[in-house]
Structure formats: structure tokens, C-alpha cells
């Protein structure tokens, strides 16, 4: 599998991953369930950053594809830095180090005042992809929810309820078709980027902390 096999940006909700996108998604799906957080290395005041740092190290340790690197909070030349970026190890002629696949991670804990930021808000995960601040020129990326309480089913329903609420309050920006659904064993959602009329499909993974 080479980085040249990446798909062009999708224009509809029928996106199915191929090439490098498919290999990254299947890689996360295979290895994420076996990730274990080292509590001794946790910064309790910055739990999410601690999770991300450890997860990026773990994914890279499991990565056997020498063409790609899992990097924590990589600098992006044309966007906000994602929590984890998948970077080409072979630098392009223009010196492009930007990631080819962005992973945004959020804590899912019913006691957090900012838990809705999985979807929207100051650091809203899905919203940043919609605003083209993450996943720039990508047709596919991923989100990881660190489930600290409740169940995957609870959070799936809750996330969709938040999207429904946003659609009611701002139908020009949020569509009811952006709800998460399950296809071929994956949770995914497709979102319009109003600024450039592109679409991005997000694959959602829930990890029990």
C-alpha cells in the first residue's frame, strides 16, 4: 500500500475507504481495543492530552508501515493541528509535512461541562472538520471518543441527539443527514464543508478508558 493510492475528496455520502484510508481505518480498528493507558503517566489536569500522547506512541509502536507515521499534535501549515495526524515519512518535493489523515479525540464523560464538544463548541470535533480546520482537502478522517462513563450505545444516541438539536437551531449549517450510523461494522458520518462544497466522511471509534 502506498500513499499514492489515497482517494480524492468525496462528493457524496456513499464514500467507502480504499487504499491508504482503508489501511489506516482497519489499523485503528484492530489495535485500539488493546490500547492501555498508563495511569502513572497521566496529567490529571490535562487528561485528554495525556490520552492522546500515549495513544499516538502506542499506534506508532504497532505501525509496521514505514511510509506513515502517527504523530501527536502535528503542526499543520494550513489548518489547526489535530490531536493525532498520520504523516508521510517521505517528504514531498514542496516540503509538505502535513498529515494525510487527521484523528480528533474527545473525552466522553457525562459529568464534563464541555462534553458536547465532541460535536460542536470552542474545540468542537466534528465542527472543526465541517469548518475545514481539520481534514483539509481530505475525504476521510476519524474521531476517537474516550468513554469514561456510560456505554457506546448511550454516547452514539447522545451524539446524534446533539446533532439533531444543532440542525433545528441552525439548519443552514447542520443537516440531519450528518447523524452517526453504522455501515459494514463501522460507525461513520458524512459532513458537508459549506466553505468549499466538499464532503468528509468521519469514522468514529469508542474506546473505554
Short mmCIF file of N, CA and C in Angstrom, two decimals, residues 108 151-161 179-182 187 204 206:
data_model
loop_
_atom_site.label_atom_id
_atom_site.label_comp_id
_atom_site.label_asym_id
_atom_site.label_seq_id
_atom_site.Cartn_x
_atom_site.Cartn_y
_atom_site.Cartn_z
N UNK A 108 -15.54 11.46 26.58
CA UNK A 108 -16.98 11.31 26.71
C UNK A 108 -17.28 10.93 28.16
N UNK A 151 -22.16 3.94 28.18
CA UNK A 151 -21.83 2.90 27.20
C UNK A 151 -21.69 3.51 25.80
N UNK A 152 -21.15 2.71 24.88
CA UNK A 152 -21.03 3.16 23.49
C UNK A 152 -22.40 3.54 22.93
N UNK A 153 -23.40 2.71 23.21
CA UNK A 153 -24.75 2.97 22.70
C UNK A 153 -25.30 4.28 23.24
N UNK A 154 -25.07 4.52 24.53
CA UNK A 154 -25.52 5.77 25.14
C UNK A 154 -24.92 6.96 24.40
N UNK A 155 -23.61 6.91 24.15
CA UNK A 155 -22.93 8.05 23.53
C UNK A 155 -23.30 8.19 22.06
N UNK A 156 -23.51 7.09 21.38
CA UNK A 156 -23.97 7.16 19.99
C UNK A 156 -25.29 7.91 19.92
N UNK A 157 -26.23 7.55 20.79
CA UNK A 157 -27.53 8.22 20.81
C UNK A 157 -27.42 9.67 21.25
N UNK A 158 -26.53 9.93 22.20
CA UNK A 158 -26.35 11.30 22.70
C UNK A 158 -25.75 12.20 21.63
N UNK A 159 -24.74 11.71 20.94
CA UNK A 159 -24.11 12.49 19.88
C UNK A 159 -25.13 12.82 18.79
N UNK A 160 -25.93 11.84 18.41
CA UNK A 160 -26.96 12.09 17.39
C UNK A 160 -28.01 13.07 17.88
N UNK A 161 -28.33 13.02 19.17
CA UNK A 161 -29.29 13.98 19.73
C UNK A 161 -28.72 15.40 19.66
N UNK A 179 -26.00 12.67 11.08
CA UNK A 179 -26.02 11.79 12.25
C UNK A 179 -25.10 10.59 12.01
N UNK A 180 -24.57 10.04 13.10
CA UNK A 180 -23.74 8.84 13.02
C UNK A 180 -24.63 7.63 12.74
N UNK A 181 -24.13 6.73 11.90
CA UNK A 181 -24.83 5.48 11.64
C UNK A 181 -23.81 4.38 11.43
N UNK A 182 -24.28 3.16 11.42
CA UNK A 182 -23.38 2.02 11.30
C UNK A 182 -23.48 1.42 9.90
N UNK A 187 -18.92 2.75 12.62
CA UNK A 187 -19.72 3.94 12.87
C UNK A 187 -19.13 5.07 12.03
N UNK A 204 -15.90 6.83 13.40
CA UNK A 204 -15.96 7.07 14.84
C UNK A 204 -15.62 5.79 15.61
N UNK A 206 -15.05 4.25 19.59
CA UNK A 206 -15.26 4.47 21.01
C UNK A 206 -14.32 3.56 21.80
#
